[in-house]
GROMACS .gro file of C-alpha atoms in nm:
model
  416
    1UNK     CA    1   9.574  14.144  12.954
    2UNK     CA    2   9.899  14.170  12.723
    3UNK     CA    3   9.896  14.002  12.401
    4UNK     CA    4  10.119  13.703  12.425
    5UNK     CA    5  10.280  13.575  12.047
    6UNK     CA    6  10.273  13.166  12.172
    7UNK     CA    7  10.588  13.012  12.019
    8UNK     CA    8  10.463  12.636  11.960
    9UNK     CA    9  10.201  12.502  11.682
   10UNK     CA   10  10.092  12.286  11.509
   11UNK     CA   11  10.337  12.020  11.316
   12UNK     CA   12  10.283  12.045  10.897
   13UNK     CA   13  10.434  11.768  10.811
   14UNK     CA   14  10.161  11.613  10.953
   15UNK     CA   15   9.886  11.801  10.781
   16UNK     CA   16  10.109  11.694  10.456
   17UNK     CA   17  10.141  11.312  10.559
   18UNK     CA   18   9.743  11.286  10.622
   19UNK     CA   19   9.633  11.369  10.275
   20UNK     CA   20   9.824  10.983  10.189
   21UNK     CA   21   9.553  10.834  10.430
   22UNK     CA   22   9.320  10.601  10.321
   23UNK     CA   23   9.204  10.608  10.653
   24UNK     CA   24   9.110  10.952  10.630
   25UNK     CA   25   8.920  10.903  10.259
   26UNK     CA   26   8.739  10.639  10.384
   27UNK     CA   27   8.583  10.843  10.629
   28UNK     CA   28   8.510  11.123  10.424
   29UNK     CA   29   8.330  10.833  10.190
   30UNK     CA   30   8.175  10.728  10.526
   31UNK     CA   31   7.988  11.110  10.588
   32UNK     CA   32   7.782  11.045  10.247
   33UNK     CA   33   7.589  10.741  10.397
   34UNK     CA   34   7.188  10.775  10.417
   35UNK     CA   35   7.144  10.675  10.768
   36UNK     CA   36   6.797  10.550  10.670
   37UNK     CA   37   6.877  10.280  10.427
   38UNK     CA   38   6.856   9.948  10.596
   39UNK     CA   39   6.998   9.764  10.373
   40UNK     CA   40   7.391   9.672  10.515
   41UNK     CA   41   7.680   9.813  10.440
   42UNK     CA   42   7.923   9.639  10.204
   43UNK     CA   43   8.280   9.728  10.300
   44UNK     CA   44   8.465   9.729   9.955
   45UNK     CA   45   8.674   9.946  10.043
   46UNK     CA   46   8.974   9.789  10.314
   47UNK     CA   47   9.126   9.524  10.319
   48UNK     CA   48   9.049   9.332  10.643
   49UNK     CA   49   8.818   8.994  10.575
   50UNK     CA   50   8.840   8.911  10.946
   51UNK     CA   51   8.464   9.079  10.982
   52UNK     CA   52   8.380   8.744  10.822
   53UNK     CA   53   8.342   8.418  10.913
   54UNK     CA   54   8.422   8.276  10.606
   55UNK     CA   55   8.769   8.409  10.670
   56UNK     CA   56   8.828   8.353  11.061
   57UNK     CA   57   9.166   8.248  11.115
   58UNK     CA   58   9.293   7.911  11.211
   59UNK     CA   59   9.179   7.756  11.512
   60UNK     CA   60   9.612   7.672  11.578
   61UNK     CA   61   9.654   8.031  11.609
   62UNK     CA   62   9.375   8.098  11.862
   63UNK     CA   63   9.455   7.860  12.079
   64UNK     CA   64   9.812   7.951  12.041
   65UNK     CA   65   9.704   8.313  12.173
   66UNK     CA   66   9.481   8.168  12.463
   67UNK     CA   67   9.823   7.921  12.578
   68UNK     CA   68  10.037   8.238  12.554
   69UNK     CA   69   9.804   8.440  12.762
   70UNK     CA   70   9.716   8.205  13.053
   71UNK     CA   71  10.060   8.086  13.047
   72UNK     CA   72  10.128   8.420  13.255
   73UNK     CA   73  10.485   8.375  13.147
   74UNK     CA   74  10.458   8.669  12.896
   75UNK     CA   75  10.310   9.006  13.086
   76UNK     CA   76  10.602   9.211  13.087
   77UNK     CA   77  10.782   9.421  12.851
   78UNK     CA   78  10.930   9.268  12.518
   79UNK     CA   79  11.331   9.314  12.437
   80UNK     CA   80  11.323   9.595  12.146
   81UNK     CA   81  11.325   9.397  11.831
   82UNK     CA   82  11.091   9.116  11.950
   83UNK     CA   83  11.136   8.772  12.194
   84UNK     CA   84  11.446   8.548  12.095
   85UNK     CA   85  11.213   8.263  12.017
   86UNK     CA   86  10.935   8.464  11.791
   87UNK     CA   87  11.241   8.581  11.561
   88UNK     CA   88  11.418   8.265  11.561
   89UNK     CA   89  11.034   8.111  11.401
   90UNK     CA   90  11.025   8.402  11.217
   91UNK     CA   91  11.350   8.338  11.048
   92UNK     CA   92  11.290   7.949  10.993
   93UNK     CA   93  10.934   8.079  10.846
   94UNK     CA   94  11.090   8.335  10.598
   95UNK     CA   95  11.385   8.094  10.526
   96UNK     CA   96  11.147   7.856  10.307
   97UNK     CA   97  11.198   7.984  10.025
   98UNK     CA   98  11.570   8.147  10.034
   99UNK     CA   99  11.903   7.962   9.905
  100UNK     CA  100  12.007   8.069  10.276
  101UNK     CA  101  11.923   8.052  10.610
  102UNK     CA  102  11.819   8.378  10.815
  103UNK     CA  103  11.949   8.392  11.155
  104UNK     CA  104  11.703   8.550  11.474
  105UNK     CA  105  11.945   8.854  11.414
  106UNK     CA  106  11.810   8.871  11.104
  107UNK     CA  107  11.426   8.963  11.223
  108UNK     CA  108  11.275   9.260  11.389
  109UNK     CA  109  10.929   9.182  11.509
  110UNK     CA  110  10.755   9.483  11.498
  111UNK     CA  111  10.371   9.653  11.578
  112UNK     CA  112  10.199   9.540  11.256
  113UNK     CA  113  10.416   9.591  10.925
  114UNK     CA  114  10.312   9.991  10.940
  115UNK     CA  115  10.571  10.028  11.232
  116UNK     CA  116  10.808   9.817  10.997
  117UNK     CA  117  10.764  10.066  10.723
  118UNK     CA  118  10.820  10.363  10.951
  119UNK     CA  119  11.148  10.209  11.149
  120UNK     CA  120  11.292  10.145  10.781
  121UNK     CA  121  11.242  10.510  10.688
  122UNK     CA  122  11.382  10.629  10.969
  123UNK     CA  123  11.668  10.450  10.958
  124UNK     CA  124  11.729  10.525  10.580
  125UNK     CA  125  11.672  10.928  10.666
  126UNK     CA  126  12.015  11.155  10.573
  127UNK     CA  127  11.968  11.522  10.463
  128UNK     CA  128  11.831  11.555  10.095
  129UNK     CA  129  11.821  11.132  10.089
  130UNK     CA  130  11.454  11.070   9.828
  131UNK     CA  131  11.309  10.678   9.768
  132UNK     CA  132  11.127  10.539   9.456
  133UNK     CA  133  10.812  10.466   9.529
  134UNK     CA  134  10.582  10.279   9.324
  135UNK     CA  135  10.207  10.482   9.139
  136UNK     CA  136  10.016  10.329   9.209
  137UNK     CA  137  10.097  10.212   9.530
  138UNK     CA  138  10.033  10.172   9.944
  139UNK     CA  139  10.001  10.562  10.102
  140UNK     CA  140  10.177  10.506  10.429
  141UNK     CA  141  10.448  10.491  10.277
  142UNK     CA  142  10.455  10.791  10.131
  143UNK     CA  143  10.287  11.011  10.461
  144UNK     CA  144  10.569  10.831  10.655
  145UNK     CA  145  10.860  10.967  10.378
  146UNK     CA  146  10.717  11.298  10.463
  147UNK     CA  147  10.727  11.214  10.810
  148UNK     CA  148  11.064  11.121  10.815
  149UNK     CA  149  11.222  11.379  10.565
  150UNK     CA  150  11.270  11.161  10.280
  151UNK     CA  151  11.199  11.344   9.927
  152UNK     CA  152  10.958  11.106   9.725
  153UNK     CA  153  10.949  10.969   9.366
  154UNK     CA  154  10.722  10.776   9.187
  155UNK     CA  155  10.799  10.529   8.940
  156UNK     CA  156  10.497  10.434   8.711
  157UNK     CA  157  10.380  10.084   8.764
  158UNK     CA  158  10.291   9.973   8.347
  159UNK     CA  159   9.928   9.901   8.331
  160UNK     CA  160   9.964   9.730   8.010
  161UNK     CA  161  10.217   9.509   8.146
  162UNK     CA  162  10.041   9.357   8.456
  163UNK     CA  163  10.175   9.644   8.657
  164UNK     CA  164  10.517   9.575   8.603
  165UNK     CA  165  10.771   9.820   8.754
  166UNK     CA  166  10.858  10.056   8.458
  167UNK     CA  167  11.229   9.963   8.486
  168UNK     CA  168  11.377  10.222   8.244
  169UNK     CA  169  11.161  10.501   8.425
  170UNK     CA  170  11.260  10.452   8.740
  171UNK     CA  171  11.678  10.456   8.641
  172UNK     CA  172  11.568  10.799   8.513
  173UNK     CA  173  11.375  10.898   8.843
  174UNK     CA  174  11.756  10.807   9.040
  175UNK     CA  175  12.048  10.992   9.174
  176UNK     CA  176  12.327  11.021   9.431
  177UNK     CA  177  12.096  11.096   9.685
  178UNK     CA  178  11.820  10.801   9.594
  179UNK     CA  179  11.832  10.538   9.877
  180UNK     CA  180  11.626  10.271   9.829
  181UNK     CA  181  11.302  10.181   9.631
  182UNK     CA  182  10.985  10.003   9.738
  183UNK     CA  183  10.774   9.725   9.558
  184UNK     CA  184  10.461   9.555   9.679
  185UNK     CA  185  10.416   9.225   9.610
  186UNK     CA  186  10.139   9.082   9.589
  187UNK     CA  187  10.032   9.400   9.469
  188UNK     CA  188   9.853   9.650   9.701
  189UNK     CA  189   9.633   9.792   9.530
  190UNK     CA  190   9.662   9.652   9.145
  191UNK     CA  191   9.600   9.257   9.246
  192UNK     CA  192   9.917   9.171   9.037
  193UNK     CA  193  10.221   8.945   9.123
  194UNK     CA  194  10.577   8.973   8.993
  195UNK     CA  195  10.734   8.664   8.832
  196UNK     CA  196  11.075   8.532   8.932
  197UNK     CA  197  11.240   8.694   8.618
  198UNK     CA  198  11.078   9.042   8.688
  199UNK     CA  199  11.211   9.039   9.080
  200UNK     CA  200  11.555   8.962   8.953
  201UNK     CA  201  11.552   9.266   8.712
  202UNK     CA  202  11.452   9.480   8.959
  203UNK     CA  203  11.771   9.353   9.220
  204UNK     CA  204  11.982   9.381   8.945
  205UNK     CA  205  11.863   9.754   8.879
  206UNK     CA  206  11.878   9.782   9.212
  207UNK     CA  207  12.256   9.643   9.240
  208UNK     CA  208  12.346   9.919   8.918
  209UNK     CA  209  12.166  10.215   9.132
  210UNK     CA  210  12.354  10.084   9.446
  211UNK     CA  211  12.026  10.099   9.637
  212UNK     CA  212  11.858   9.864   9.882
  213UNK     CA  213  11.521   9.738   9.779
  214UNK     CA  214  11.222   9.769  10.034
  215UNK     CA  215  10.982   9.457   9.927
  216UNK     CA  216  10.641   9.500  10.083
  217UNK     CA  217  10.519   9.160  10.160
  218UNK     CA  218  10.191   9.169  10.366
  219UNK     CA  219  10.023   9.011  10.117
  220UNK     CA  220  10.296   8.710  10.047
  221UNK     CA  221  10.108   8.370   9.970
  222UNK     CA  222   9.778   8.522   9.910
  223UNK     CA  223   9.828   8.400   9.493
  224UNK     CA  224   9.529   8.231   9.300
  225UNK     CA  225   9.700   8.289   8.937
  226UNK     CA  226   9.941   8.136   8.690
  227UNK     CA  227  10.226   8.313   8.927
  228UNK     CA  228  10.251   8.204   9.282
  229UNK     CA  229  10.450   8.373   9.495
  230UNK     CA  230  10.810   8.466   9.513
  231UNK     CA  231  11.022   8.654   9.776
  232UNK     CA  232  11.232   8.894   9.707
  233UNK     CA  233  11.454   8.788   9.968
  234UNK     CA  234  11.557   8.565   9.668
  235UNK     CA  235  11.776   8.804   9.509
  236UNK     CA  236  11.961   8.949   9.837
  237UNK     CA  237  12.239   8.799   9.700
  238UNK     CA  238  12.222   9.060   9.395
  239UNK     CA  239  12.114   9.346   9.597
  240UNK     CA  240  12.036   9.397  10.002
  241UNK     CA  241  11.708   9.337  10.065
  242UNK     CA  242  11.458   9.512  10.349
  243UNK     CA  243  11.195   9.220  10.375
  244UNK     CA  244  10.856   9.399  10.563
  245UNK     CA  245  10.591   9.139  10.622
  246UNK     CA  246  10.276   9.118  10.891
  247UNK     CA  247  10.079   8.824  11.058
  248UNK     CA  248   9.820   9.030  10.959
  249UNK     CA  249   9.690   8.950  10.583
  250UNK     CA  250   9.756   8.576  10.562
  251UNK     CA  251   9.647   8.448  10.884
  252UNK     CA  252   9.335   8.750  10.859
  253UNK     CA  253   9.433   8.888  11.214
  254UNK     CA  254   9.493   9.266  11.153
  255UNK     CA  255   9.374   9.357  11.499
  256UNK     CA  256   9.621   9.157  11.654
  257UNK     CA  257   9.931   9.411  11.506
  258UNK     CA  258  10.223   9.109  11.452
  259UNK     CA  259  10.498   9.229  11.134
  260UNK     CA  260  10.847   9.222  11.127
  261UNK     CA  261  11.122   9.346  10.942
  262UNK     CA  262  11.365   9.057  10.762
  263UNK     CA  263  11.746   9.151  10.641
  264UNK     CA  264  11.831   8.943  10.292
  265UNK     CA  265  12.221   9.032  10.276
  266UNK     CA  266  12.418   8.757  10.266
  267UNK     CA  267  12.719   8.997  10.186
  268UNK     CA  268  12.680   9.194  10.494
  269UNK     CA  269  12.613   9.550  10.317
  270UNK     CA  270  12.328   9.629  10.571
  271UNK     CA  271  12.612   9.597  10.886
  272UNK     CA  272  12.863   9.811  10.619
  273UNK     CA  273  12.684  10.087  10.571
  274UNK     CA  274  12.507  10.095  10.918
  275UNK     CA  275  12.181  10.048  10.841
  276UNK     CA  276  12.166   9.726  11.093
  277UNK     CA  277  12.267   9.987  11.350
  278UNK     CA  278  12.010  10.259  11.308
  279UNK     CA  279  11.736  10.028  11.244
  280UNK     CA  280  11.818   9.870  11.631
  281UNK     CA  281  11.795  10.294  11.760
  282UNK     CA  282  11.507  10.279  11.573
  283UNK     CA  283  11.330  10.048  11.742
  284UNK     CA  284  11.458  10.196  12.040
  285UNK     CA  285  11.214  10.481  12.010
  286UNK     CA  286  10.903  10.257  11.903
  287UNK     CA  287  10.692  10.056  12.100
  288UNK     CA  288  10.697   9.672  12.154
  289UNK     CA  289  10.426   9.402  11.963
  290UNK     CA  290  10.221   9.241  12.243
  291UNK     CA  291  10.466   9.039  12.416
  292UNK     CA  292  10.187   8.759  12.431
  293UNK     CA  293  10.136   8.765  12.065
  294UNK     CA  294  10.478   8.757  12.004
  295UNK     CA  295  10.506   8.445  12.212
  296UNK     CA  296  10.219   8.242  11.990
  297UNK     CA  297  10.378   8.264  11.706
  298UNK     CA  298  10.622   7.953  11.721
  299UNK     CA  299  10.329   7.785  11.744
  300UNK     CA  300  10.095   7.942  11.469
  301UNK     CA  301  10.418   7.969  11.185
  302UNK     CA  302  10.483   7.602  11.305
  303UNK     CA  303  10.145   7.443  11.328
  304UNK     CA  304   9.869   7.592  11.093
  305UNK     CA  305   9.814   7.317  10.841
  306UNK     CA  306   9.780   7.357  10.477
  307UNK     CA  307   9.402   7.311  10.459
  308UNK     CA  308   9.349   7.672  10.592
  309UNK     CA  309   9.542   7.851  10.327
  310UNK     CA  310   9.389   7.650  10.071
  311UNK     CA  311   9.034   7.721  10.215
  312UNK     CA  312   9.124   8.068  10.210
  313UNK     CA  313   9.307   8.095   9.870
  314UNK     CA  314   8.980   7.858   9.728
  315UNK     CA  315   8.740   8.183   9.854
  316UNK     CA  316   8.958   8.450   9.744
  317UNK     CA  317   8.970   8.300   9.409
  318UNK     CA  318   8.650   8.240   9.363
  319UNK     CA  319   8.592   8.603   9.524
  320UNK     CA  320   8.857   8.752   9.254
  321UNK     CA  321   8.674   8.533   8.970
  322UNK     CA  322   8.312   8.761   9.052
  323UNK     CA  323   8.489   9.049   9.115
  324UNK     CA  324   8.689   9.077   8.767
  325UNK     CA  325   8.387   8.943   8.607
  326UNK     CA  326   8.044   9.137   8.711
  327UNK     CA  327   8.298   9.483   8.658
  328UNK     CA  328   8.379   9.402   8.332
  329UNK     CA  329   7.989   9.355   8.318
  330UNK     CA  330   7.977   9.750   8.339
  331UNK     CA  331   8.006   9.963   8.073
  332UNK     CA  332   8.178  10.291   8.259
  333UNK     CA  333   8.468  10.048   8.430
  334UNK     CA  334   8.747   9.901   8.257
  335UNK     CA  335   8.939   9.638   8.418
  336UNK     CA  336   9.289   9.583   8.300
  337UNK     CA  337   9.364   9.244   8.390
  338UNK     CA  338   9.220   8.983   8.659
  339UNK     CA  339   9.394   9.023   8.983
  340UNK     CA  340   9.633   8.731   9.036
  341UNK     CA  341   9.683   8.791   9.439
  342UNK     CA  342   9.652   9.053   9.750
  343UNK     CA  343   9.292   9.138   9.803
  344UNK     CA  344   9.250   9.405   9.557
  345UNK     CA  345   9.177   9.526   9.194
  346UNK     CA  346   9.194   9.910   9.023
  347UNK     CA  347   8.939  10.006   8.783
  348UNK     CA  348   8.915  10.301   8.612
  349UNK     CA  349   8.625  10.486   8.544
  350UNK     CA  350   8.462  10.654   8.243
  351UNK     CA  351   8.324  10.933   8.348
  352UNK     CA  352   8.193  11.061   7.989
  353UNK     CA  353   7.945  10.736   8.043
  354UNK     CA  354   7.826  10.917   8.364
  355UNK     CA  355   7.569  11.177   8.414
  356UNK     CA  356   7.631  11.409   8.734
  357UNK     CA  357   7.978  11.259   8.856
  358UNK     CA  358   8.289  11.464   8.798
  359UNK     CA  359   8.571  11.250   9.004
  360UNK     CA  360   8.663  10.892   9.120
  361UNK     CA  361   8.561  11.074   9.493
  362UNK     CA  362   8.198  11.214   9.361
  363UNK     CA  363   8.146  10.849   9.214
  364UNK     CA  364   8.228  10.696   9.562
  365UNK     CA  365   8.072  10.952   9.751
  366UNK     CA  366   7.676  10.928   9.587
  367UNK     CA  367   7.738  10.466   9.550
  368UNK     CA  368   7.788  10.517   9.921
  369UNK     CA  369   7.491  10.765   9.948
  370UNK     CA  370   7.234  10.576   9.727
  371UNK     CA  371   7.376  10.192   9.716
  372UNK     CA  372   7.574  10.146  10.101
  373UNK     CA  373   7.883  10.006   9.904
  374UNK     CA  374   8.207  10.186   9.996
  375UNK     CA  375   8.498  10.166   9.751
  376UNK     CA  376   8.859  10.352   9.757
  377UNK     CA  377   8.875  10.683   9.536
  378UNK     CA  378   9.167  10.623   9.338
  379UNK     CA  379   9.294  10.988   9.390
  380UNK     CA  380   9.463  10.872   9.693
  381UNK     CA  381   9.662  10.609   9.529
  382UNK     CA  382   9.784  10.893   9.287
  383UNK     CA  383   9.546  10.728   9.009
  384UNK     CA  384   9.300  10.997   8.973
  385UNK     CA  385   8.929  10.855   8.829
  386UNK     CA  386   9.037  10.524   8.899
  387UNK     CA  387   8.883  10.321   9.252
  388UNK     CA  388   9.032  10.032   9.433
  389UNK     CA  389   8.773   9.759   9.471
  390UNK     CA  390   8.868   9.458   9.754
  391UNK     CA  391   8.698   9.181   9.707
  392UNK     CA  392   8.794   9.003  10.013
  393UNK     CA  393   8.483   8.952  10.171
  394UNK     CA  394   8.224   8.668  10.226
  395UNK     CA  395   8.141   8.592   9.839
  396UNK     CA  396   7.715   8.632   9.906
  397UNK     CA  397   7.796   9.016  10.033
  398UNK     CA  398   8.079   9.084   9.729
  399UNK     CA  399   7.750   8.960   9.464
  400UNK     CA  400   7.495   9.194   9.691
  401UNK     CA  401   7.803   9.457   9.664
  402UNK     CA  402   7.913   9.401   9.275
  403UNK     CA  403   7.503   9.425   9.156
  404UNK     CA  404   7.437   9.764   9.361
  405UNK     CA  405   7.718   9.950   9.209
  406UNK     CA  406   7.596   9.770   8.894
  407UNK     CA  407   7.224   9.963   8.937
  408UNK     CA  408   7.385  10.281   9.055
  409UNK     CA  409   7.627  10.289   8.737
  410UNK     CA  410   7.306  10.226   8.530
  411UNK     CA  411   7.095  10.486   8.688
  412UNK     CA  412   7.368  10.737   8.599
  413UNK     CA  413   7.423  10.675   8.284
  414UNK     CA  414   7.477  10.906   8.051
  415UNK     CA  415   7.143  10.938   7.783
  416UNK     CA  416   7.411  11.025   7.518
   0.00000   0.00000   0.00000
């Protein structure tokens, strides 16, 4: 048979975009699991409390599901950028805490904030365009940049400065092809939050870089420090901002894939420089959110009452309190500062205090083999021999979790 030379393979930018995948590290964790230890598994490793029923979400929001559902009013298709009434909730939700009002046209509700972060890059992509991104910081978005063309940055978050944004680093990191920068806040994975004087900093260095600012806020609300929470939506009024935000973290329903995308340009610089424009082709080419979903959540932005964030703030407090606290216990892991929000913490290891463990991904690898306790290699959030440690889970499992990889770092040891 003649040799054929096949003219399609295999896309590389892929391969590239699935080394940022925590997904991916997880699972490689995962493999190192002794099949025969009956003891459970404690999952310190994602962030996604629903597996608990300490943090099952508000009964409002169930039943607003159920009504949506048997309603049989919404199973058709959804209008590309979400249901008129979703975005119009959406904007009165988001509009809180602004010195404005948000219109519906304002809001894209979108398949979990993932799909946000991937219709914002697409729509910011231009030939030799590169975004600021922050180290430590969320991988998707930096698989999706690859995805979508855009050359990445990092700007250093300052560990001695509650994981500020290094301010004068990142002016440095700029040019005429930067287009925008991201910042997570309630930090993903440090723990920290910004205060009101840092997020105006950053839109006025921002407003001097004539860039848009991305602000990542999955985890907005979900504060137990001296900061509570501030949007960055705040400062549109400095500099545009791209608002990306999910059902998912605060109401602890990550399975049911709710986000949306919220303009904060009360000059109109989004519509001047067509950004509005390509994010709506965007969306063109994605897929809708559940147009049932969609449809409860009038009811759950409007109706959840304030005892169920405060039950769930109370746990993740007290959860954040053990965490921080049985660490510092340990003599290999130093922990910078108390986390102040999200559902996470980094801690960096000292390996010279270890016998037999090389790398943040050998130390996660033989805890999961000998203790069932996952945690995040570090690696992956470009912080080499550091892990992430999420302590949102029911607090009896975190203490079962925090005192096995207290014996495992004592069995290894070093004897120096």
């Amino acid at each position: 048979m003649e040799t054929k030379v096949w003219k399609f393979r295999g896309n590389i930018d892929l391969k590239t975009a699935s080394v940022f995948s925590i997904a991916r590290v997880i699972g490689d964790v995962k493999t190192n699991l002794n099949q025969s230890d009956q003891r459970p598994i404690i999952p310190l490793s994602i962030g996604d409390p629903s597996i608990f029923p300490c943090f099952r979400t508000a009964q409002v929001a169930e039943d607003a599901v159920v009504d949506a559902l048997r309603s049989a009013n919404f199973n058709g298709y959804a209008p590309k950028g979400g249901v008129l009434q979703p975005r119009r909730s959406l904007a009165e939700y988001l509009s809180c805490n602004l010195p404005y009002k948000l219109s519906p046209d304002d809001v894209y509700v979108t398949v979990g904030a993932k799909q946000a972060i991937d219709v914002v890059l697409s729509a910011l992509r231009r030939p030799d365009a590169n975004i600021l991104l922050p180290k430590p910081g969320y991988p998707a978005y930096e698989a999706l940049s690859v995805i979508n063309r855009l050359e990445v940055r990092h700007f250093d978050l300052l560990q001695e400065k509650d994981w500020e944004v290094d301010l004068n680093g990142l002016q440095k990191l700029a040019d005429d092809k930067t287009v925008a920068m991201v910042i997570i806040n309630p930090g993903n994975p440090c723990g920290n939050v910004y205060t009101r004087d840092h997020l105006k900093k950053i839109a006025e260095t921002a407003r001097r870089l004539g860039i848009l600012v991305i602000a990542d806020e999955a985890y907005g609300h979900l504060t137990f420090g001296s900061d509570s929470f501030v949007p960055m939506g705040l400062f549109g009024n400095i500099a545009p901002v791209l608002t990306l935000g999910s059902l998912s973290k605060r109401w602890m329903v990550p399975g049911w894939r709710i986000g949306w995308i919220a303009r904060s340009d009360p000059d109109g610089i989004f519509k001047e420089q067509g950004i509005v424009d390509c994010i709506k082709r965007s969306l063109i080419t994605h897929t809708e959110a559940a147009t049932f979903i969609q449809a409860a959540l009038p009811q759950i932005l409007e109706k959840t009452t304030d005892d169920f964030f405060v039950k769930t703030i109370d746990i993740l407090r007290q959860d954040a309190d053990m965490c921080y606290e049985r660490l510092m216990e340990i003599p290999c892991f130093t922990c910078l500062q108390k986390p102040q929000g999200s559902l996470f913490l980094m801690v960096k290891l000292d390996l010279s205090q270890l016998q037999g463990i090389n790398d943040d991904m050998e130390f996660c690898s033989k805890l999961a083999k000998e203790e069932s306790v996952i945690l995040l290699p570090g690696f992956v959030l470009r912080m080499k021999n550091w892990v992430r440690v999420t302590f949102g889970i029911e607090p009896s499992a975190l203490e079962d979790g925090l005192a096995r990889i207290k014996a495992f770092c004592l069995r290894h040891a070093s004897k120096c």
